[in-house]
mmCIF file of C-alpha atoms in Angstrom:
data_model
loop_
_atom_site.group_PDB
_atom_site.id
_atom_site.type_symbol
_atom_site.label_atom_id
_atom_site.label_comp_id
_atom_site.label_asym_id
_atom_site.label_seq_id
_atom_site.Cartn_x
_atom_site.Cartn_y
_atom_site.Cartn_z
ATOM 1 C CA UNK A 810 3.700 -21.059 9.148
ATOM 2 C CA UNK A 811 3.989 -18.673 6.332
ATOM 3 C CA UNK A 812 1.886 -19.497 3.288
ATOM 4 C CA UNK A 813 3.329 -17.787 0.275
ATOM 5 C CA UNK A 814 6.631 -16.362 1.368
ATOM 6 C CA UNK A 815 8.677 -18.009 -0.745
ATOM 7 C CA UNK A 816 6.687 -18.253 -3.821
ATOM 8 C CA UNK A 817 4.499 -14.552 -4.245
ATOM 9 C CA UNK A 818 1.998 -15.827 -6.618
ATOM 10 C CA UNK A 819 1.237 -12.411 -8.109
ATOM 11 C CA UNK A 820 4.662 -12.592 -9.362
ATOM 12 C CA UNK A 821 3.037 -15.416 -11.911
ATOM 13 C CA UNK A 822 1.068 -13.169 -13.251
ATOM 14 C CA UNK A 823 -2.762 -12.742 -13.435
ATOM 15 C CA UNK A 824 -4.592 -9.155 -11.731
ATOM 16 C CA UNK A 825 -4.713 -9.174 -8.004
ATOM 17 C CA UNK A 826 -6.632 -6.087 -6.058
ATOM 18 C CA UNK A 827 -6.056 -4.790 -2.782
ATOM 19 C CA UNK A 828 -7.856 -2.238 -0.690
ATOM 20 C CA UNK A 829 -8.520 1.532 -1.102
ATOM 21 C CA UNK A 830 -8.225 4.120 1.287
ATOM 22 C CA UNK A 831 -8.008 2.402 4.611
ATOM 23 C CA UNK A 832 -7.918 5.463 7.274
ATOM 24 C CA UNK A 833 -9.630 7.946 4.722
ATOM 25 C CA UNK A 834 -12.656 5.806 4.784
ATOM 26 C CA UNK A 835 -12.687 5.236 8.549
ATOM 27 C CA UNK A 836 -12.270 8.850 9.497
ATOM 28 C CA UNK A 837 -14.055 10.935 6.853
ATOM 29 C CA UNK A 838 -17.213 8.311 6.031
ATOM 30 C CA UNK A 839 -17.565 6.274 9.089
ATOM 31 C CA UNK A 840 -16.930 9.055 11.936
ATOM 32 C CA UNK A 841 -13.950 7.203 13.443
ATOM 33 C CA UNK A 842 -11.817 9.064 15.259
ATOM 34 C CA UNK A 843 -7.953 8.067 14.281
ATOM 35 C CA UNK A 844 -6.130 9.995 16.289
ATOM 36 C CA UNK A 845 -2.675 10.505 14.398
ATOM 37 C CA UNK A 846 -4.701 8.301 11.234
ATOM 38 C CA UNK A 847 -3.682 5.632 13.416
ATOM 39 C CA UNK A 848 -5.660 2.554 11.773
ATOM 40 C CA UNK A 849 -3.705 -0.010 13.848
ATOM 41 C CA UNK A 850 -5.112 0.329 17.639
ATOM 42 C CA UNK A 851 -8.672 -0.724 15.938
ATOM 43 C CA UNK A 852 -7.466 -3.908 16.519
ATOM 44 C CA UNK A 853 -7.383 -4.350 19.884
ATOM 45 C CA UNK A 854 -10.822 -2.436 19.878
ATOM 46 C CA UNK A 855 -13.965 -5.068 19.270
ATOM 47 C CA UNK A 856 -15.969 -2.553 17.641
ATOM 48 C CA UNK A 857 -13.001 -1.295 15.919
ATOM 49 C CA UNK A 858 -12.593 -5.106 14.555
ATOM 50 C CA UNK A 859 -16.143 -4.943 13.283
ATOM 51 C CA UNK A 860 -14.964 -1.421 11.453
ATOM 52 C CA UNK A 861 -11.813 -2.971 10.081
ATOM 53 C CA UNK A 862 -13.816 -6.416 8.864
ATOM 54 C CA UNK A 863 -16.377 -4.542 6.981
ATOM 55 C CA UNK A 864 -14.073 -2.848 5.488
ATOM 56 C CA UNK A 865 -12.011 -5.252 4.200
ATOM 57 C CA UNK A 866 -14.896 -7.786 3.751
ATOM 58 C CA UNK A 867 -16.256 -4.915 0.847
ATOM 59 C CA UNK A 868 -12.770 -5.299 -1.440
ATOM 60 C CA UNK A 869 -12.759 -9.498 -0.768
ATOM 61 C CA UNK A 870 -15.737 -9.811 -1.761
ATOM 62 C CA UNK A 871 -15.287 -8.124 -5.063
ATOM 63 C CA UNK A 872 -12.600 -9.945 -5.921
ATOM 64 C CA UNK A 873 -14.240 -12.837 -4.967
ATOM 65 C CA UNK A 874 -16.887 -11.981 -7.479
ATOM 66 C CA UNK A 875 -14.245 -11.301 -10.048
ATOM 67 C CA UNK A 876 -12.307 -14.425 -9.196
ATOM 68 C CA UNK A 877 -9.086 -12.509 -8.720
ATOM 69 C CA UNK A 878 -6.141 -12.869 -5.973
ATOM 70 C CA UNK A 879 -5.774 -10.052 -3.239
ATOM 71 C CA UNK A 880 -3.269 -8.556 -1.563
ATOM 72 C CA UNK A 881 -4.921 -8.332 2.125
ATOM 73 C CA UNK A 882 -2.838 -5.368 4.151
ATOM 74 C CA UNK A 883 -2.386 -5.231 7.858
ATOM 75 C CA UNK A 884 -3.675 -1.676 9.149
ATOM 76 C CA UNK A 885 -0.140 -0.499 10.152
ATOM 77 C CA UNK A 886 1.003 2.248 7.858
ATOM 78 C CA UNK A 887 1.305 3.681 11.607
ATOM 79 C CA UNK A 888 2.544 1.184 13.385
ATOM 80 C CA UNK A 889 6.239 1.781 13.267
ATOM 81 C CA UNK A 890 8.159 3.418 17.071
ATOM 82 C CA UNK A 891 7.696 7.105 16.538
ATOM 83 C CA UNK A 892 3.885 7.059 16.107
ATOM 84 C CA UNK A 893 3.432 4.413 17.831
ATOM 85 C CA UNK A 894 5.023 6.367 21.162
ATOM 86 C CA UNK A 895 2.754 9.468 20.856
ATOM 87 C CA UNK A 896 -0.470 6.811 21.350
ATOM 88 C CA UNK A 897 1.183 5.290 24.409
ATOM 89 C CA UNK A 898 2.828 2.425 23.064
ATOM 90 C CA UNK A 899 6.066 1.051 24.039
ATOM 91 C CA UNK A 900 8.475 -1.156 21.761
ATOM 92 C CA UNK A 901 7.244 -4.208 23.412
ATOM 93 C CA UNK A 902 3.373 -3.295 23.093
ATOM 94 C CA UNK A 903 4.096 -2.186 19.759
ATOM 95 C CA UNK A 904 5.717 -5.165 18.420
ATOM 96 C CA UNK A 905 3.091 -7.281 19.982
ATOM 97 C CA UNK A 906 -0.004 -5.062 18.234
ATOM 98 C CA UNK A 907 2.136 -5.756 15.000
ATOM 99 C CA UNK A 908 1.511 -9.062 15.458
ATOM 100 C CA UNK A 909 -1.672 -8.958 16.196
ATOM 101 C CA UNK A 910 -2.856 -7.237 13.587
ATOM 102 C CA UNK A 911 -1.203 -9.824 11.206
ATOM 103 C CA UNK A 912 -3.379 -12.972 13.216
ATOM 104 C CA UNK A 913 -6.466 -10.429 12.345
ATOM 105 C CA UNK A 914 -5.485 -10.408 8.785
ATOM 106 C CA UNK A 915 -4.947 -14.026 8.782
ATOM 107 C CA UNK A 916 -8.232 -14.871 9.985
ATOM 108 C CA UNK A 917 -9.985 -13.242 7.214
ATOM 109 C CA UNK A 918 -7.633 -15.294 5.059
ATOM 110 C CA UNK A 919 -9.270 -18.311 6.508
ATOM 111 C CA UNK A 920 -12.689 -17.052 5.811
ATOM 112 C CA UNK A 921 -12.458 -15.519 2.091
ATOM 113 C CA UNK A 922 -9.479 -17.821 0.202
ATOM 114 C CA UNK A 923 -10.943 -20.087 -2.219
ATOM 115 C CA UNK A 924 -8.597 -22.333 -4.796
ATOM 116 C CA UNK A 925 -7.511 -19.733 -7.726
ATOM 117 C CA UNK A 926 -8.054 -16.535 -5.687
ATOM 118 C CA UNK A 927 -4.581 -17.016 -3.384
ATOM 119 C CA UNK A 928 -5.144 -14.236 -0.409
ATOM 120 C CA UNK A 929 -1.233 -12.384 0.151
ATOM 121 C CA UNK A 930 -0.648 -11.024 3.468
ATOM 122 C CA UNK A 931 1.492 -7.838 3.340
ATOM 123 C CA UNK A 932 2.955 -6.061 6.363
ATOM 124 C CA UNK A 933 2.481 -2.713 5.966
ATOM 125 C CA UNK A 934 4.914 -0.318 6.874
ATOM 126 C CA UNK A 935 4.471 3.764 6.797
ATOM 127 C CA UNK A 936 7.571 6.455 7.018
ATOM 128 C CA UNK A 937 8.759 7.680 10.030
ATOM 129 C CA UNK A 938 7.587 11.132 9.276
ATOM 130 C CA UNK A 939 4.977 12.504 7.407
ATOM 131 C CA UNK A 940 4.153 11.109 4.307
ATOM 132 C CA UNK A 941 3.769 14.149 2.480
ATOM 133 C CA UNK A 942 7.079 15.740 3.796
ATOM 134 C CA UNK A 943 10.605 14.582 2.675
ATOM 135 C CA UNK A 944 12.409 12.804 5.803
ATOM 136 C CA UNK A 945 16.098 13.101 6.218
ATOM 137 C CA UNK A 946 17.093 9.865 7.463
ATOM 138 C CA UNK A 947 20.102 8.157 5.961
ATOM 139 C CA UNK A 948 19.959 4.514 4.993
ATOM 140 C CA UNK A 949 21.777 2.996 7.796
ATOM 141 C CA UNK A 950 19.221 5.130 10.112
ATOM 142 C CA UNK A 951 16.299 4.120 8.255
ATOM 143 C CA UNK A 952 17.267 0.104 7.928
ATOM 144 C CA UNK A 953 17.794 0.673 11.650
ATOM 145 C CA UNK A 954 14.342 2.274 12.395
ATOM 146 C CA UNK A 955 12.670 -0.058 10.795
ATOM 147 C CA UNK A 956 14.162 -3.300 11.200
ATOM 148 C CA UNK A 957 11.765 -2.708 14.663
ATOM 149 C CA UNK A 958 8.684 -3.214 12.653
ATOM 150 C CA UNK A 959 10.008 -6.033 9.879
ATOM 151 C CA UNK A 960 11.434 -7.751 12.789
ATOM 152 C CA UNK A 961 7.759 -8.325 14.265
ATOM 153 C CA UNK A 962 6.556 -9.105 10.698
ATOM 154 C CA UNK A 963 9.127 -11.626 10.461
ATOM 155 C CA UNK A 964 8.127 -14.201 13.324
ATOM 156 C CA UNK A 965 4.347 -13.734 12.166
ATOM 157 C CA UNK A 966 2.497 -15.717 9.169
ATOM 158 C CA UNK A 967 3.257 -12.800 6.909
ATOM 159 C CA UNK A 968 3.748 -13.726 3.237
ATOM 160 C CA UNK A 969 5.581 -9.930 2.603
ATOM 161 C CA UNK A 970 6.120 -6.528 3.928
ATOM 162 C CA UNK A 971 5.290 -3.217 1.657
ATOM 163 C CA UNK A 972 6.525 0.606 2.387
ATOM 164 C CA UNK A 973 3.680 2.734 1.139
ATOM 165 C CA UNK A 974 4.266 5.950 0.840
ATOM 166 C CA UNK A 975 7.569 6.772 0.548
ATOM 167 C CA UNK A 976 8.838 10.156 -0.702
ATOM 168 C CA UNK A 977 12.895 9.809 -0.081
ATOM 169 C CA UNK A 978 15.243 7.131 -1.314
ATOM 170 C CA UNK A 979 17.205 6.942 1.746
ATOM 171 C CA UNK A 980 14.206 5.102 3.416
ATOM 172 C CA UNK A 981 13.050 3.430 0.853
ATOM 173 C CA UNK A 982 16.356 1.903 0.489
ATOM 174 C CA UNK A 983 17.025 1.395 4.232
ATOM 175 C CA UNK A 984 13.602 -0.299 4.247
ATOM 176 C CA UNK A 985 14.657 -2.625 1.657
ATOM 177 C CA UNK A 986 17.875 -3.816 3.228
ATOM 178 C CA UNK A 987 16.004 -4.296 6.350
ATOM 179 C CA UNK A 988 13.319 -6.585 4.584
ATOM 180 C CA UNK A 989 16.394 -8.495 2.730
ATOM 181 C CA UNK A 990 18.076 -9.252 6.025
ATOM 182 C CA UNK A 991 14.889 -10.852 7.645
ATOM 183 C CA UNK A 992 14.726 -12.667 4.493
ATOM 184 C CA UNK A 993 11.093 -10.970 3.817
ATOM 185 C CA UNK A 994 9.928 -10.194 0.391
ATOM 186 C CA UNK A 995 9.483 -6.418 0.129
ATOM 187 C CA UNK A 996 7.806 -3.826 -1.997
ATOM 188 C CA UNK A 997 8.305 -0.326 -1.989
ATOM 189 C CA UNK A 998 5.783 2.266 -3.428
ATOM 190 C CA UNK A 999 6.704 5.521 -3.883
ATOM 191 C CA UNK A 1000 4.777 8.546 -3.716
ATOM 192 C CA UNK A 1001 4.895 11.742 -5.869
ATOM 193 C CA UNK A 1002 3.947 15.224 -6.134
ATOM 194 C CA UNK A 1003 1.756 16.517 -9.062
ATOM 195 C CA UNK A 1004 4.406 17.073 -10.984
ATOM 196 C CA UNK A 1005 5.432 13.674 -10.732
ATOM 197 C CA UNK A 1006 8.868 13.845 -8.254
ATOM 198 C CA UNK A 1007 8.878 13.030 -4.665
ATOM 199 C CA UNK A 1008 9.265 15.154 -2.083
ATOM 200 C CA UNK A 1009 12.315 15.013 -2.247
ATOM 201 C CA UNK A 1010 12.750 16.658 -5.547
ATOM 202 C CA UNK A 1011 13.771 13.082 -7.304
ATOM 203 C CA UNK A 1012 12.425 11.599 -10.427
ATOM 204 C CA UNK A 1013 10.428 8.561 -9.936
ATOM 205 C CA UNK A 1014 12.522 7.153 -12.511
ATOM 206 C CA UNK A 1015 15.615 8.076 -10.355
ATOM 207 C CA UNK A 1016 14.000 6.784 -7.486
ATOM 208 C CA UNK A 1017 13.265 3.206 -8.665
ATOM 209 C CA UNK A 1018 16.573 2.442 -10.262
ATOM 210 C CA UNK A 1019 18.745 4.559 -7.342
ATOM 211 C CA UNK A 1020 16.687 1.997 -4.845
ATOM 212 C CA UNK A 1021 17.674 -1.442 -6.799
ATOM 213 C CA UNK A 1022 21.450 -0.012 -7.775
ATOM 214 C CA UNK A 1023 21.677 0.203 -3.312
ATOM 215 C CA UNK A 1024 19.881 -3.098 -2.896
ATOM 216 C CA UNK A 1025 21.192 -5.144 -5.559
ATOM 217 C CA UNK A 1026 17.232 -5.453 -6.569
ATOM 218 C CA UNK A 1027 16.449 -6.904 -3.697
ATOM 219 C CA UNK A 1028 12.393 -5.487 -3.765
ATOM 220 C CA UNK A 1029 10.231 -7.584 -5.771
ATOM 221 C CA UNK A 1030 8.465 -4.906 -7.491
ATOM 222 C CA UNK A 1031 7.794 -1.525 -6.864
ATOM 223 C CA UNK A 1032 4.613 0.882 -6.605
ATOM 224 C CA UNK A 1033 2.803 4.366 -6.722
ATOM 225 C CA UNK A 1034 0.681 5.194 -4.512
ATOM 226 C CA UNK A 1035 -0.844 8.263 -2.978
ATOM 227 C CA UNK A 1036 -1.391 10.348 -6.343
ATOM 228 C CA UNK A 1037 -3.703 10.557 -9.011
ATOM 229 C CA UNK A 1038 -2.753 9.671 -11.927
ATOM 230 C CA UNK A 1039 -2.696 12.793 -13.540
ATOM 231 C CA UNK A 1040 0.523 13.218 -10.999
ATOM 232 C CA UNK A 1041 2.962 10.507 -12.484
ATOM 233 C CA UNK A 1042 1.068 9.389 -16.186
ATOM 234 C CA UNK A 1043 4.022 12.026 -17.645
ATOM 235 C CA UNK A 1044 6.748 10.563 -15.280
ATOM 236 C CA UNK A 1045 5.868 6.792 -16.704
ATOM 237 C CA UNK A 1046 8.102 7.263 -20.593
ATOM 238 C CA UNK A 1047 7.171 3.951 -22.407
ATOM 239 C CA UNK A 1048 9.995 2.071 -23.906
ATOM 240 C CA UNK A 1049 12.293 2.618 -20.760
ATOM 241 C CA UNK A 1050 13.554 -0.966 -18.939
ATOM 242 C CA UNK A 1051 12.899 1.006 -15.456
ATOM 243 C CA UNK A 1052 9.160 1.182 -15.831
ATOM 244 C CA UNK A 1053 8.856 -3.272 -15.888
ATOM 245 C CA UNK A 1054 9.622 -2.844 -12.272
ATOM 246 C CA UNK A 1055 6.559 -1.373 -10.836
ATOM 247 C CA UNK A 1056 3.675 -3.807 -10.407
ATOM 248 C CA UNK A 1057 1.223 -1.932 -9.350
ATOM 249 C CA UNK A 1058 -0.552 1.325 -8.643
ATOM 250 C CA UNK A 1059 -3.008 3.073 -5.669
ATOM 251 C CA UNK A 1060 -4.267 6.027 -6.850
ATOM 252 C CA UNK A 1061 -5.522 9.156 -5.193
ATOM 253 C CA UNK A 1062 -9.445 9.580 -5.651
ATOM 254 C CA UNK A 1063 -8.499 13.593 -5.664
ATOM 255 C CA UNK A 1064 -6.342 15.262 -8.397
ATOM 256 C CA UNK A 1065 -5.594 17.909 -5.352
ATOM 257 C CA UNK A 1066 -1.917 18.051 -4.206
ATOM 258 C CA UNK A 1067 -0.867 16.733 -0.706
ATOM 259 C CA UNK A 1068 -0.935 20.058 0.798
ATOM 260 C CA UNK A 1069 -4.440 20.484 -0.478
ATOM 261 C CA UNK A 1070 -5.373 17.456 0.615
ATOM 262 C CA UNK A 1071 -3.959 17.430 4.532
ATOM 263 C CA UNK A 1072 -5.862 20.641 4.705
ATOM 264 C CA UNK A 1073 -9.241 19.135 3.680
ATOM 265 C CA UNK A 1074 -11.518 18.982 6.319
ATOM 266 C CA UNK A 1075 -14.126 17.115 4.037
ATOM 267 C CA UNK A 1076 -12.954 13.723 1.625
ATOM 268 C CA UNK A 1077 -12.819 14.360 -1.814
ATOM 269 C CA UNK A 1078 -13.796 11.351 -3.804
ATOM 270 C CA UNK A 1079 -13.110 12.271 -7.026
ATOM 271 C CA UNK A 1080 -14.872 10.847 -10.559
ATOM 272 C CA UNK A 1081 -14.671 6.918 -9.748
ATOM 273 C CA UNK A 1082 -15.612 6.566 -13.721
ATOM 274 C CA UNK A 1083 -12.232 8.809 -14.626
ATOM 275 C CA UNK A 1084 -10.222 7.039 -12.344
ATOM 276 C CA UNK A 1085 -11.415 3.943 -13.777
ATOM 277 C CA UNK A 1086 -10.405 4.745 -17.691
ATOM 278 C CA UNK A 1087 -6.942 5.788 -16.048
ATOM 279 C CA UNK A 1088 -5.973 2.975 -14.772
ATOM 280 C CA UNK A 1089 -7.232 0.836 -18.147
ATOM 281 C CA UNK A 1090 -5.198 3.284 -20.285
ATOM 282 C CA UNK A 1091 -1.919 2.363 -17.544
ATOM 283 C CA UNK A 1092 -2.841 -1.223 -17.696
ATOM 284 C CA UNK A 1093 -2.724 -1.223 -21.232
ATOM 285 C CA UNK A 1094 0.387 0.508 -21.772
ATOM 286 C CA UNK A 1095 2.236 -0.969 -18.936
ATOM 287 C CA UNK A 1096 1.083 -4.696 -18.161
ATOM 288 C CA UNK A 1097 3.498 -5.675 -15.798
ATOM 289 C CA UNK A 1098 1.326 -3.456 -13.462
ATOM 290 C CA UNK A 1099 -0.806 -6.057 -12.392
ATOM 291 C CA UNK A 1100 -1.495 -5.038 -8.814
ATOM 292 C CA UNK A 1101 -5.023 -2.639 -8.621
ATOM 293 C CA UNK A 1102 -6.271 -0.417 -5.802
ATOM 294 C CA UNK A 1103 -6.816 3.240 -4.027
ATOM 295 C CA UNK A 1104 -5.360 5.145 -1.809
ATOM 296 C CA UNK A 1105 -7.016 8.606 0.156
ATOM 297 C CA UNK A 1106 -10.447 9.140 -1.193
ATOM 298 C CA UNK A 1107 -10.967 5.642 -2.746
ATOM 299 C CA UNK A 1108 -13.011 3.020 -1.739
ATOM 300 C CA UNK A 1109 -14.690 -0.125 -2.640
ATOM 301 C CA UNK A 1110 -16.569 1.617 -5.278
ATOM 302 C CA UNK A 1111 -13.730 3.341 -6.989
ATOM 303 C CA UNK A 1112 -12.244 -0.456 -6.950
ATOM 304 C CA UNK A 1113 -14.959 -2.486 -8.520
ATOM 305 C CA UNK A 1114 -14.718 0.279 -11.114
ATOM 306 C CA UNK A 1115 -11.031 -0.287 -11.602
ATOM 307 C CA UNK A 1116 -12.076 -3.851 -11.950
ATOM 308 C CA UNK A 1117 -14.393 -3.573 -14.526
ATOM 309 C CA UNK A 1118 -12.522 -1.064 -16.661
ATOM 310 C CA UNK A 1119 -8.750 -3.630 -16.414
ATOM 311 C CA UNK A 1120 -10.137 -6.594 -16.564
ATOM 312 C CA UNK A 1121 -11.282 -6.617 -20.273
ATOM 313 C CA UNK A 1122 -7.871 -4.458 -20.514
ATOM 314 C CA UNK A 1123 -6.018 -7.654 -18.978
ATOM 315 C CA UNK A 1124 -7.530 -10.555 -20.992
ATOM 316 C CA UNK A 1125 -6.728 -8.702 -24.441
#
């Protein structure tokens, strides 16, 4: 039984956090090893549940304190067939891990929802590639592809399904159809390069309005993720209709560039204060960006900073 599905209640309005960097924070403070930054075989690990609870557990609990909604993500940016295959998994193991990780998810639903602070499962799905490198899938390859993963989704308690990290339309839109046809609400989040285009060499702009002309506006909102700010503040022109569709952001702790970044051998965490003011100044100037967290770097510090710096920004 699905809980919010058919009625997202960060769509009403109100701030609602999520997580930071999931596999960042794993691998580069907590000595995890994540081969492939595979977060999702933790699951089936029962220290690696402990890892993945006190992780988690850090973010609920500050929204808790903040009386604020959360968007609680499955730890399956990897979890999709290609990936999946190079740690041993086959379609049927895979789709059953998918799964899995969404009961996991669920059960810290049970634990940390409290009346006014509504707890929003969201499937998370990664690209097929690397995140930081265009793909060159077309849309009927990429609907196909991942129809795999939004299929398991679909049959679980998830309330919606989210493609982080995207850096081509072709799978951002092929994601989106996918999501439509299992009747699954879906959010795509793009990511961009520091001077504000994907991969790709699109606009952001470009992007988001190329994805909902192909979709008929099927995704429910849209996202950046994967960037510091400083990447896509010049890219967000107020006054244009196209920037009302993205809800939310998940910022980079690191103003270094992608390549920078998958060459670090150490995590950069940035100025948690900065990042803070950032995303107040983008919360003022663009409300309907309601959704708050990280992304590499970040972590439950960088968030309760966010918090405290938006939430006057949000009651003005």
């Amino acid at each position: 039984m699905t809980k919010y599905r058919s009625r997202l209640p960060q769509l009403e309005g109100g701030t609602f956090l999520t997580d930071g960097g999931l596999e960042t924070t794993l691998l580069f403070q907590r000595g995890i090893d994540l081969p492939l930054f595979a977060s999702f075989p933790l699951v089936d690990d029962e220290q690696g549940r402990q890892e993945l609870t006190e992780y988690y557990e850090a973010y609920l609990a500050i929204a808790s304190e903040k009386g604020l909604g959360f968007i609680l993500d499955t730890p399956t940016w990897r979890a999709n067939p290609d990936w999946a295959a190079q740690l041993g998994y086959d379609l049927e193991d895979l789709a059953a891990i998918n799964r899995r990780s969404v009961a996991y998810v669920a059960s810290l639903r049970e634990l940390w929802e409290r009346p006014g602070r509504p707890i929003v499962l969201n499937g998370v799905l990664g690209p097929r590639g690397d995140g930081y490198k265009a793909g060159a899938m077309t849309v009927d390859e990429a609907q196909s592809y991942h129809a795999f993963q939004i299929g398991a989704f679909a049959g679980s308690e998830i309330d919606m399904v989210s493609a982080i990290t995207m850096n081509n339309v072709e799978e951002a839109i092929g994601i989106a159809r996918a999501a439509s046809g299992a009747a699954l609400p879906c959010v795509i989040s793009f990511t961009v390069e520091t001077d504000g285009r994907l991969a790709s060499g699109m606009a952001l702009r470009e992007a988001v309005e190329e994805t909902d002309r192909q979709t008929g506006g099927t995704p429910v909102y849209y996202m950046v993720n994967c960037a510091h700010p400083t990447h896509f503040e010049d890219a967000l022109n107020r006054g244009e209709r196209w920037i009302e569709r993205i809800g939310g952001v998940r910022a980079n702790a690191s103003t270094k560039s992608h390549a920078e970044l998958d060459d670090a051998t150490e995590i950069d965490i940035g100025d948690p204060a900065d990042l803070a003011r950032r995303y107040s100044d983008l919360r003022r100037s663009y409300p309907t960006m309601r959704v708050l967290g990280g992304c590499c770097g970040t972590d439950h510090r960088h968030v309760n900073a966010i918090c405290e710096a938006c939430l006057p920004v949000a009651a003005e």
